[in-house]
Amino acid sequence: MSKRYIGIDIGGTAVKIGYVTAEGELLATDSKRVDFDHYQTPIIVTVKNAVDQFLALEHITLAELSGFGISATGQIDTKEGIVSGTAGHIANWIQTPIAQIFKDSYHLPVSVVNDADCALMGECWLGAARGYRDVVMVTIGTGIGGGILTEGRLLTGVRGIAGELGHFPIRADGELCSCGNRGCYEKYASTTALVNMVRDRADELVPDISADHIDGQLIFNRVSQGDTALRSVVSEWITSITLGLVGLIHIFNPQLVLIGGGVSQQE
């Protein structure tokens, strides 16, 4: 039988879990919100609980598994499997020793890599980037992540944290970001940015909805139903997305630009 693994994608909104073969066949999946109580419960606790429930529900024993592959939001120290930075919008996340927690719990090999880098390599292996050697991957969700493939190799940089596209500034006098910088791309082009744009004008744009209940899915649903006021806000947001994409195209001259994350499914 082919080796089998648990793949885990930890984002700022949800954790997605997959039971997969070494050839990439997906055998079972599940997902859980991680922001259900505004991160009062540490994400790693929610993730561990979700994994335990998934293993029990699917009747998967540790003896069947060859390891865990984990993609995680933020700057990831891949050697130590620790969240090293740029996830300040998520409480109780920076410095989380993801790999050690999973090794101690399950006694199996664990690999932890930045989520956007994982998305890029997955697309190169089995998806839309097969056969390409120069690719820019942008993931748009709670924040913005990125992965860069140049001449067939993942661009990692001297500290292994290259490709943090959400934190290059597009406005010198822009909003203060959780990373400490101003005008970061994700402050204007993430799903969080879109939601905040609508919440700031909630009384005008969605007077029938409490600000706390506004999310990306609601916005996209209403736009698809013909809400012209929200469509205008989404158009402004898309302009910010394209501003960053144009800059990346000029810098990296890729064969292909991929957009992933929850927003690619209008979530």
PDB file of C-alpha atoms in Angstrom:
ATOM      1  CA  MET A   1       0.000   0.000   0.000  1.00  0.00           C
ATOM      2  CA  SER A   2       1.168   3.508  -0.792  1.00  0.00           C
ATOM      3  CA  LYS A   3       2.437   5.608   2.089  1.00  0.00           C
ATOM      4  CA  ARG A   4      -0.240   7.804   3.617  1.00  0.00           C
ATOM      5  CA  TYR A   5      -0.033  11.164   5.326  1.00  0.00           C
ATOM      6  CA  ILE A   6      -2.108  13.798   7.045  1.00  0.00           C
ATOM      7  CA  GLY A   7      -1.880  17.154   5.310  1.00  0.00           C
ATOM      8  CA  ILE A   8      -2.877  20.214   7.337  1.00  0.00           C
ATOM      9  CA  ASP A   9      -3.352  23.760   6.054  1.00  0.00           C
ATOM     10  CA  ILE A  10      -3.483  26.311   8.888  1.00  0.00           C
ATOM     11  CA  GLY A  11      -4.854  29.690   7.838  1.00  0.00           C
ATOM     12  CA  GLY A  12      -6.059  32.723   9.713  1.00  0.00           C
ATOM     13  CA  THR A  13      -9.702  31.718   9.286  1.00  0.00           C
ATOM     14  CA  ALA A  14      -9.771  27.938   9.042  1.00  0.00           C
ATOM     15  CA  VAL A  15      -7.753  24.758   9.282  1.00  0.00           C
ATOM     16  CA  LYS A  16      -8.171  22.274   6.432  1.00  0.00           C
ATOM     17  CA  ILE A  17      -7.189  18.642   6.910  1.00  0.00           C
ATOM     18  CA  GLY A  18      -6.591  15.978   4.290  1.00  0.00           C
ATOM     19  CA  TYR A  19      -5.802  12.259   4.358  1.00  0.00           C
ATOM     20  CA  VAL A  20      -3.568  11.747   1.321  1.00  0.00           C
ATOM     21  CA  THR A  21      -1.393   9.200  -0.429  1.00  0.00           C
ATOM     22  CA  ALA A  22       2.211   9.802  -1.445  1.00  0.00           C
ATOM     23  CA  GLU A  23       0.955  10.183  -5.029  1.00  0.00           C
ATOM     24  CA  GLY A  24      -1.337  13.056  -4.040  1.00  0.00           C
ATOM     25  CA  GLU A  25      -4.642  11.188  -4.004  1.00  0.00           C
ATOM     26  CA  LEU A  26      -7.043  12.801  -1.541  1.00  0.00           C
ATOM     27  CA  LEU A  27      -8.847  10.156   0.510  1.00  0.00           C
ATOM     28  CA  ALA A  28     -10.770  12.300   3.022  1.00  0.00           C
ATOM     29  CA  THR A  29     -11.019  15.955   4.052  1.00  0.00           C
ATOM     30  CA  ASP A  30     -12.420  18.205   6.746  1.00  0.00           C
ATOM     31  CA  SER A  31     -12.194  21.837   7.838  1.00  0.00           C
ATOM     32  CA  LYS A  32     -12.823  23.845  11.001  1.00  0.00           C
ATOM     33  CA  ARG A  33     -12.893  27.553  11.820  1.00  0.00           C
ATOM     34  CA  VAL A  34      -9.953  28.741  13.920  1.00  0.00           C
ATOM     35  CA  ASP A  35     -11.260  32.267  14.541  1.00  0.00           C
ATOM     36  CA  PHE A  36     -14.586  31.231  16.089  1.00  0.00           C
ATOM     37  CA  ASP A  37     -13.803  33.026  19.368  1.00  0.00           C
ATOM     38  CA  HIS A  38     -11.486  35.703  17.931  1.00  0.00           C
ATOM     39  CA  TYR A  39      -8.433  33.542  18.725  1.00  0.00           C
ATOM     40  CA  GLN A  40      -9.075  33.396  22.469  1.00  0.00           C
ATOM     41  CA  THR A  41      -8.459  29.694  22.004  1.00  0.00           C
ATOM     42  CA  PRO A  42      -4.906  29.456  20.605  1.00  0.00           C
ATOM     43  CA  ILE A  43      -4.955  28.301  16.988  1.00  0.00           C
ATOM     44  CA  ILE A  44      -2.679  25.358  17.700  1.00  0.00           C
ATOM     45  CA  VAL A  45      -5.177  24.042  20.277  1.00  0.00           C
ATOM     46  CA  THR A  46      -8.027  24.300  17.768  1.00  0.00           C
ATOM     47  CA  VAL A  47      -5.889  22.601  15.115  1.00  0.00           C
ATOM     48  CA  LYS A  48      -4.889  19.725  17.399  1.00  0.00           C
ATOM     49  CA  ASN A  49      -8.497  19.168  18.438  1.00  0.00           C
ATOM     50  CA  ALA A  50      -9.595  19.198  14.787  1.00  0.00           C
ATOM     51  CA  VAL A  51      -6.922  16.659  13.829  1.00  0.00           C
ATOM     52  CA  ASP A  52      -7.839  14.346  16.710  1.00  0.00           C
ATOM     53  CA  GLN A  53     -11.512  14.510  15.715  1.00  0.00           C
ATOM     54  CA  PHE A  54     -10.637  13.863  12.059  1.00  0.00           C
ATOM     55  CA  LEU A  55      -8.532  10.803  12.863  1.00  0.00           C
ATOM     56  CA  ALA A  56     -11.310   9.394  15.033  1.00  0.00           C
ATOM     57  CA  LEU A  57     -14.071  10.152  12.522  1.00  0.00           C
ATOM     58  CA  GLU A  58     -12.177   8.573   9.619  1.00  0.00           C
ATOM     59  CA  HIS A  59     -10.934   5.640  11.758  1.00  0.00           C
ATOM     60  CA  ILE A  60      -7.315   6.444  10.902  1.00  0.00           C
ATOM     61  CA  THR A  61      -4.693   4.919  13.184  1.00  0.00           C
ATOM     62  CA  LEU A  62      -1.196   6.338  13.658  1.00  0.00           C
ATOM     63  CA  ALA A  63       0.207   3.008  12.468  1.00  0.00           C
ATOM     64  CA  GLU A  64      -1.232   3.765   9.012  1.00  0.00           C
ATOM     65  CA  LEU A  65       0.545   7.114   8.752  1.00  0.00           C
ATOM     66  CA  SER A  66       4.042   8.003   7.572  1.00  0.00           C
ATOM     67  CA  GLY A  67       3.938  11.579   8.833  1.00  0.00           C
ATOM     68  CA  PHE A  68       2.325  15.009   8.878  1.00  0.00           C
ATOM     69  CA  GLY A  69       2.800  17.735   6.280  1.00  0.00           C
ATOM     70  CA  ILE A  70       1.738  21.132   7.594  1.00  0.00           C
ATOM     71  CA  SER A  71       1.363  24.414   5.739  1.00  0.00           C
ATOM     72  CA  ALA A  72       0.962  27.412   8.021  1.00  0.00           C
ATOM     73  CA  THR A  73       0.317  31.121   7.753  1.00  0.00           C
ATOM     74  CA  GLY A  74       3.132  33.504   8.695  1.00  0.00           C
ATOM     75  CA  GLN A  75       6.893  33.391   8.393  1.00  0.00           C
ATOM     76  CA  ILE A  76       7.922  29.816   9.092  1.00  0.00           C
ATOM     77  CA  ASP A  77      11.315  28.652  10.294  1.00  0.00           C
ATOM     78  CA  THR A  78      11.262  25.411   8.318  1.00  0.00           C
ATOM     79  CA  LYS A  79      14.278  23.930  10.119  1.00  0.00           C
ATOM     80  CA  GLU A  80      12.652  24.244  13.543  1.00  0.00           C
ATOM     81  CA  GLY A  81       8.994  24.180  12.462  1.00  0.00           C
ATOM     82  CA  ILE A  82       8.246  27.394  14.358  1.00  0.00           C
ATOM     83  CA  VAL A  83       6.155  30.444  13.405  1.00  0.00           C
ATOM     84  CA  SER A  84       8.837  33.133  13.410  1.00  0.00           C
ATOM     85  CA  GLY A  85       6.933  36.265  12.411  1.00  0.00           C
ATOM     86  CA  THR A  86       4.483  38.376  10.357  1.00  0.00           C
ATOM     87  CA  ALA A  87       1.297  36.971  11.787  1.00  0.00           C
ATOM     88  CA  GLY A  88       0.636  39.765  14.255  1.00  0.00           C
ATOM     89  CA  HIS A  89      -3.063  39.928  13.386  1.00  0.00           C
ATOM     90  CA  ILE A  90      -3.452  36.465  14.931  1.00  0.00           C
ATOM     91  CA  ALA A  91      -3.147  36.231  18.705  1.00  0.00           C
ATOM     92  CA  ASN A  92      -1.107  33.433  20.286  1.00  0.00           C
ATOM     93  CA  TRP A  93       0.510  32.371  16.998  1.00  0.00           C
ATOM     94  CA  ILE A  94       4.011  33.831  16.598  1.00  0.00           C
ATOM     95  CA  GLN A  95       6.640  31.536  18.176  1.00  0.00           C
ATOM     96  CA  THR A  96       4.259  28.561  18.175  1.00  0.00           C
ATOM     97  CA  PRO A  97       6.485  25.434  17.920  1.00  0.00           C
ATOM     98  CA  ILE A  98       4.186  23.600  15.514  1.00  0.00           C
ATOM     99  CA  ALA A  99       6.539  20.756  14.599  1.00  0.00           C
ATOM    100  CA  GLN A 100       7.501  19.932  18.179  1.00  0.00           C
ATOM    101  CA  ILE A 101       3.878  19.929  19.349  1.00  0.00           C
ATOM    102  CA  PHE A 102       2.918  17.435  16.640  1.00  0.00           C
ATOM    103  CA  LYS A 103       5.998  15.268  17.158  1.00  0.00           C
ATOM    104  CA  ASP A 104       5.312  15.093  20.890  1.00  0.00           C
ATOM    105  CA  SER A 105       1.643  14.262  20.310  1.00  0.00           C
ATOM    106  CA  TYR A 106       1.871  11.711  17.493  1.00  0.00           C
ATOM    107  CA  HIS A 107       5.517  10.525  17.422  1.00  0.00           C
ATOM    108  CA  LEU A 108       5.689  10.751  13.638  1.00  0.00           C
ATOM    109  CA  PRO A 109       7.808  12.843  11.232  1.00  0.00           C
ATOM    110  CA  VAL A 110       6.521  16.393  10.783  1.00  0.00           C
ATOM    111  CA  SER A 111       7.325  18.998   8.124  1.00  0.00           C
ATOM    112  CA  VAL A 112       6.136  22.612   8.452  1.00  0.00           C
ATOM    113  CA  VAL A 113       6.339  25.116   5.572  1.00  0.00           C
ATOM    114  CA  ASN A 114       4.769  28.490   4.792  1.00  0.00           C
ATOM    115  CA  ASP A 115       1.276  28.038   3.352  1.00  0.00           C
ATOM    116  CA  ALA A 116       1.803  30.018   0.157  1.00  0.00           C
ATOM    117  CA  ASP A 117       5.040  28.163  -0.609  1.00  0.00           C
ATOM    118  CA  CYS A 118       3.131  24.904  -0.140  1.00  0.00           C
ATOM    119  CA  ALA A 119       0.371  26.123  -2.436  1.00  0.00           C
ATOM    120  CA  LEU A 120       2.921  26.974  -5.111  1.00  0.00           C
ATOM    121  CA  MET A 121       4.718  23.635  -4.908  1.00  0.00           C
ATOM    122  CA  GLY A 122       1.406  21.794  -4.962  1.00  0.00           C
ATOM    123  CA  GLU A 123       0.413  23.597  -8.153  1.00  0.00           C
ATOM    124  CA  CYS A 124       3.810  22.785  -9.663  1.00  0.00           C
ATOM    125  CA  TRP A 125       3.419  19.110  -8.730  1.00  0.00           C
ATOM    126  CA  LEU A 126      -0.207  18.388  -9.590  1.00  0.00           C
ATOM    127  CA  GLY A 127      -1.913  21.625 -10.580  1.00  0.00           C
ATOM    128  CA  ALA A 128      -1.980  24.621 -12.886  1.00  0.00           C
ATOM    129  CA  ALA A 129       1.778  25.291 -12.775  1.00  0.00           C
ATOM    130  CA  ARG A 130       2.937  21.899 -14.047  1.00  0.00           C
ATOM    131  CA  GLY A 131       5.665  22.407 -16.636  1.00  0.00           C
ATOM    132  CA  TYR A 132       6.374  26.034 -15.683  1.00  0.00           C
ATOM    133  CA  ARG A 133       9.709  27.205 -14.271  1.00  0.00           C
ATOM    134  CA  ASP A 134       8.964  30.846 -13.396  1.00  0.00           C
ATOM    135  CA  VAL A 135       5.793  31.372 -11.381  1.00  0.00           C
ATOM    136  CA  VAL A 136       4.415  33.889  -8.897  1.00  0.00           C
ATOM    137  CA  MET A 137       1.810  32.524  -6.462  1.00  0.00           C
ATOM    138  CA  VAL A 138      -0.331  34.972  -4.481  1.00  0.00           C
ATOM    139  CA  THR A 139      -2.709  33.655  -1.828  1.00  0.00           C
ATOM    140  CA  ILE A 140      -5.459  36.038  -0.779  1.00  0.00           C
ATOM    141  CA  GLY A 141      -7.341  35.320   2.421  1.00  0.00           C
ATOM    142  CA  THR A 142      -7.200  36.631   5.981  1.00  0.00           C
ATOM    143  CA  GLY A 143      -3.826  38.050   4.934  1.00  0.00           C
ATOM    144  CA  ILE A 144      -1.770  37.773   1.754  1.00  0.00           C
ATOM    145  CA  GLY A 145       0.938  35.199   1.215  1.00  0.00           C
ATOM    146  CA  GLY A 146       3.220  34.494  -1.670  1.00  0.00           C
ATOM    147  CA  GLY A 147       5.556  31.994  -3.225  1.00  0.00           C
ATOM    148  CA  ILE A 148       8.082  32.589  -5.996  1.00  0.00           C
ATOM    149  CA  LEU A 149       9.417  29.935  -8.363  1.00  0.00           C
ATOM    150  CA  THR A 150      12.389  31.104 -10.419  1.00  0.00           C
ATOM    151  CA  GLU A 151      14.191  28.856 -12.903  1.00  0.00           C
ATOM    152  CA  GLY A 152      12.412  25.894 -11.360  1.00  0.00           C
ATOM    153  CA  ARG A 153      13.524  26.605  -7.792  1.00  0.00           C
ATOM    154  CA  LEU A 154      11.585  28.000  -4.852  1.00  0.00           C
ATOM    155  CA  LEU A 155      12.955  31.411  -3.900  1.00  0.00           C
ATOM    156  CA  THR A 156      13.667  31.224  -0.160  1.00  0.00           C
ATOM    157  CA  GLY A 157      16.178  33.984   0.579  1.00  0.00           C
ATOM    158  CA  VAL A 158      18.984  33.974   3.123  1.00  0.00           C
ATOM    159  CA  ARG A 159      16.676  33.304   6.105  1.00  0.00           C
ATOM    160  CA  GLY A 160      14.195  31.087   4.295  1.00  0.00           C
ATOM    161  CA  ILE A 161      11.365  33.637   4.494  1.00  0.00           C
ATOM    162  CA  ALA A 162      11.361  35.179   1.004  1.00  0.00           C
ATOM    163  CA  GLY A 163       8.025  35.686  -0.718  1.00  0.00           C
ATOM    164  CA  GLU A 164       6.188  37.509   2.084  1.00  0.00           C
ATOM    165  CA  LEU A 165       4.236  39.426  -0.528  1.00  0.00           C
ATOM    166  CA  GLY A 166       1.623  40.668   1.925  1.00  0.00           C
ATOM    167  CA  HIS A 167       4.167  42.915   3.572  1.00  0.00           C
ATOM    168  CA  PHE A 168       5.688  44.878   0.739  1.00  0.00           C
ATOM    169  CA  PRO A 169       4.389  48.473   0.988  1.00  0.00           C
ATOM    170  CA  ILE A 170       2.183  49.896  -1.733  1.00  0.00           C
ATOM    171  CA  ARG A 171       1.394  53.172   0.085  1.00  0.00           C
ATOM    172  CA  ALA A 172       4.129  55.115   1.863  1.00  0.00           C
ATOM    173  CA  ASP A 173       1.689  56.910   4.178  1.00  0.00           C
ATOM    174  CA  GLY A 174      -0.698  53.972   4.461  1.00  0.00           C
ATOM    175  CA  GLU A 175      -2.382  52.182   7.327  1.00  0.00           C
ATOM    176  CA  LEU A 176      -0.313  50.717  10.148  1.00  0.00           C
ATOM    177  CA  CYS A 177       0.105  46.962   9.687  1.00  0.00           C
ATOM    178  CA  SER A 178       0.354  44.363  12.435  1.00  0.00           C
ATOM    179  CA  CYS A 179       3.943  43.736  11.295  1.00  0.00           C
ATOM    180  CA  GLY A 180       4.865  47.307  12.289  1.00  0.00           C
ATOM    181  CA  ASN A 181       5.155  48.609   8.734  1.00  0.00           C
ATOM    182  CA  ARG A 182       2.800  51.037   7.000  1.00  0.00           C
ATOM    183  CA  GLY A 183       0.914  50.599   3.750  1.00  0.00           C
ATOM    184  CA  CYS A 184       1.469  46.838   3.425  1.00  0.00           C
ATOM    185  CA  TYR A 185      -0.165  45.110   0.468  1.00  0.00           C
ATOM    186  CA  GLU A 186      -2.398  42.946   2.661  1.00  0.00           C
ATOM    187  CA  LYS A 187      -3.847  46.023   4.392  1.00  0.00           C
ATOM    188  CA  TYR A 188      -5.532  46.837   1.067  1.00  0.00           C
ATOM    189  CA  ALA A 189      -5.791  43.608  -0.914  1.00  0.00           C
ATOM    190  CA  SER A 190      -6.634  40.811   1.549  1.00  0.00           C
ATOM    191  CA  THR A 191     -10.135  39.549   2.267  1.00  0.00           C
ATOM    192  CA  THR A 192      -9.755  41.153   5.703  1.00  0.00           C
ATOM    193  CA  ALA A 193      -9.179  44.489   3.967  1.00  0.00           C
ATOM    194  CA  LEU A 194     -12.361  44.066   1.915  1.00  0.00           C
ATOM    195  CA  VAL A 195     -14.392  43.151   4.994  1.00  0.00           C
ATOM    196  CA  ASN A 196     -13.036  46.176   6.859  1.00  0.00           C
ATOM    197  CA  MET A 197     -13.923  48.449   3.933  1.00  0.00           C
ATOM    198  CA  VAL A 198     -17.526  47.275   4.143  1.00  0.00           C
ATOM    199  CA  ARG A 199     -17.672  47.340   7.944  1.00  0.00           C
ATOM    200  CA  ASP A 200     -16.477  50.950   7.960  1.00  0.00           C
ATOM    201  CA  ARG A 201     -19.576  51.824   5.913  1.00  0.00           C
ATOM    202  CA  ALA A 202     -21.877  49.151   7.303  1.00  0.00           C
ATOM    203  CA  ASP A 203     -24.770  51.520   8.106  1.00  0.00           C
ATOM    204  CA  GLU A 204     -24.772  52.660   4.490  1.00  0.00           C
ATOM    205  CA  LEU A 205     -23.909  49.443   2.647  1.00  0.00           C
ATOM    206  CA  VAL A 206     -25.481  46.660   4.730  1.00  0.00           C
ATOM    207  CA  PRO A 207     -27.843  48.307   7.254  1.00  0.00           C
ATOM    208  CA  ASP A 208     -29.663  45.010   7.834  1.00  0.00           C
ATOM    209  CA  ILE A 209     -26.520  43.157   8.980  1.00  0.00           C
ATOM    210  CA  SER A 210     -24.540  43.527  12.203  1.00  0.00           C
ATOM    211  CA  ALA A 211     -20.936  44.522  11.504  1.00  0.00           C
ATOM    212  CA  ASP A 212     -19.721  41.392  13.323  1.00  0.00           C
ATOM    213  CA  HIS A 213     -21.586  39.205  10.816  1.00  0.00           C
ATOM    214  CA  ILE A 214     -20.037  40.758   7.713  1.00  0.00           C
ATOM    215  CA  ASP A 215     -17.566  38.449   5.980  1.00  0.00           C
ATOM    216  CA  GLY A 216     -16.219  37.849   2.503  1.00  0.00           C
ATOM    217  CA  GLN A 217     -18.828  35.251   1.623  1.00  0.00           C
ATOM    218  CA  LEU A 218     -21.692  37.593   2.485  1.00  0.00           C
ATOM    219  CA  ILE A 219     -20.152  40.381   0.402  1.00  0.00           C
ATOM    220  CA  PHE A 220     -19.614  38.192  -2.660  1.00  0.00           C
ATOM    221  CA  ASN A 221     -23.096  36.684  -2.351  1.00  0.00           C
ATOM    222  CA  ARG A 222     -24.692  40.122  -2.360  1.00  0.00           C
ATOM    223  CA  VAL A 223     -22.589  41.298  -5.270  1.00  0.00           C
ATOM    224  CA  SER A 224     -23.665  38.225  -7.254  1.00  0.00           C
ATOM    225  CA  GLN A 225     -27.275  39.149  -6.431  1.00  0.00           C
ATOM    226  CA  GLY A 226     -26.808  42.587  -7.989  1.00  0.00           C
ATOM    227  CA  ASP A 227     -25.845  44.874  -5.086  1.00  0.00           C
ATOM    228  CA  THR A 228     -24.274  47.783  -6.984  1.00  0.00           C
ATOM    229  CA  ALA A 229     -22.994  49.640  -3.911  1.00  0.00           C
ATOM    230  CA  LEU A 230     -21.051  46.609  -2.718  1.00  0.00           C
ATOM    231  CA  ARG A 231     -19.883  45.946  -6.269  1.00  0.00           C
ATOM    232  CA  SER A 232     -18.264  49.398  -6.246  1.00  0.00           C
ATOM    233  CA  VAL A 233     -16.398  48.585  -3.024  1.00  0.00           C
ATOM    234  CA  VAL A 234     -15.243  45.241  -4.428  1.00  0.00           C
ATOM    235  CA  SER A 235     -14.051  47.021  -7.578  1.00  0.00           C
ATOM    236  CA  GLU A 236     -11.946  49.398  -5.472  1.00  0.00           C
ATOM    237  CA  TRP A 237     -10.506  46.424  -3.608  1.00  0.00           C
ATOM    238  CA  ILE A 238      -9.682  44.606  -6.862  1.00  0.00           C
ATOM    239  CA  THR A 239      -7.800  47.712  -8.015  1.00  0.00           C
ATOM    240  CA  SER A 240      -5.527  47.334  -4.975  1.00  0.00           C
ATOM    241  CA  ILE A 241      -4.994  43.654  -5.794  1.00  0.00           C
ATOM    242  CA  THR A 242      -4.027  44.413  -9.381  1.00  0.00           C
ATOM    243  CA  LEU A 243      -1.685  47.224  -8.320  1.00  0.00           C
ATOM    244  CA  GLY A 244       0.399  44.706  -6.410  1.00  0.00           C
ATOM    245  CA  LEU A 245       0.205  42.063  -9.132  1.00  0.00           C
ATOM    246  CA  VAL A 246       1.491  44.479 -11.767  1.00  0.00           C
ATOM    247  CA  GLY A 247       4.466  45.309  -9.554  1.00  0.00           C
ATOM    248  CA  LEU A 248       5.248  41.630  -9.024  1.00  0.00           C
ATOM    249  CA  ILE A 249       5.068  40.937 -12.750  1.00  0.00           C
ATOM    250  CA  HIS A 250       7.575  43.716 -13.450  1.00  0.00           C
ATOM    251  CA  ILE A 251       9.930  42.474 -10.716  1.00  0.00           C
ATOM    252  CA  PHE A 252       9.879  38.727 -11.432  1.00  0.00           C
ATOM    253  CA  ASN A 253       8.860  38.498 -15.118  1.00  0.00           C
ATOM    254  CA  PRO A 254       7.020  35.187 -14.544  1.00  0.00           C
ATOM    255  CA  GLN A 255       5.530  32.841 -17.104  1.00  0.00           C
ATOM    256  CA  LEU A 256       2.460  32.459 -14.901  1.00  0.00           C
ATOM    257  CA  VAL A 257       0.725  34.239 -12.012  1.00  0.00           C
ATOM    258  CA  LEU A 258      -1.514  32.098  -9.800  1.00  0.00           C
ATOM    259  CA  ILE A 259      -4.089  33.439  -7.341  1.00  0.00           C
ATOM    260  CA  GLY A 260      -5.185  31.160  -4.519  1.00  0.00           C
ATOM    261  CA  GLY A 261      -6.645  31.355  -1.041  1.00  0.00           C
ATOM    262  CA  GLY A 262     -10.234  31.660   0.097  1.00  0.00           C
ATOM    263  CA  VAL A 263     -10.914  34.621  -2.180  1.00  0.00           C
ATOM    264  CA  SER A 264     -10.333  32.488  -5.270  1.00  0.00           C
ATOM    265  CA  GLN A 265     -13.484  30.620  -4.222  1.00  0.00           C
ATOM    266  CA  GLN A 266     -15.244  33.867  -3.268  1.00  0.00           C
ATOM    267  CA  GLU A 267     -14.993  33.140   0.454  1.00  0.00           C
TER     268      GLU A 267
END
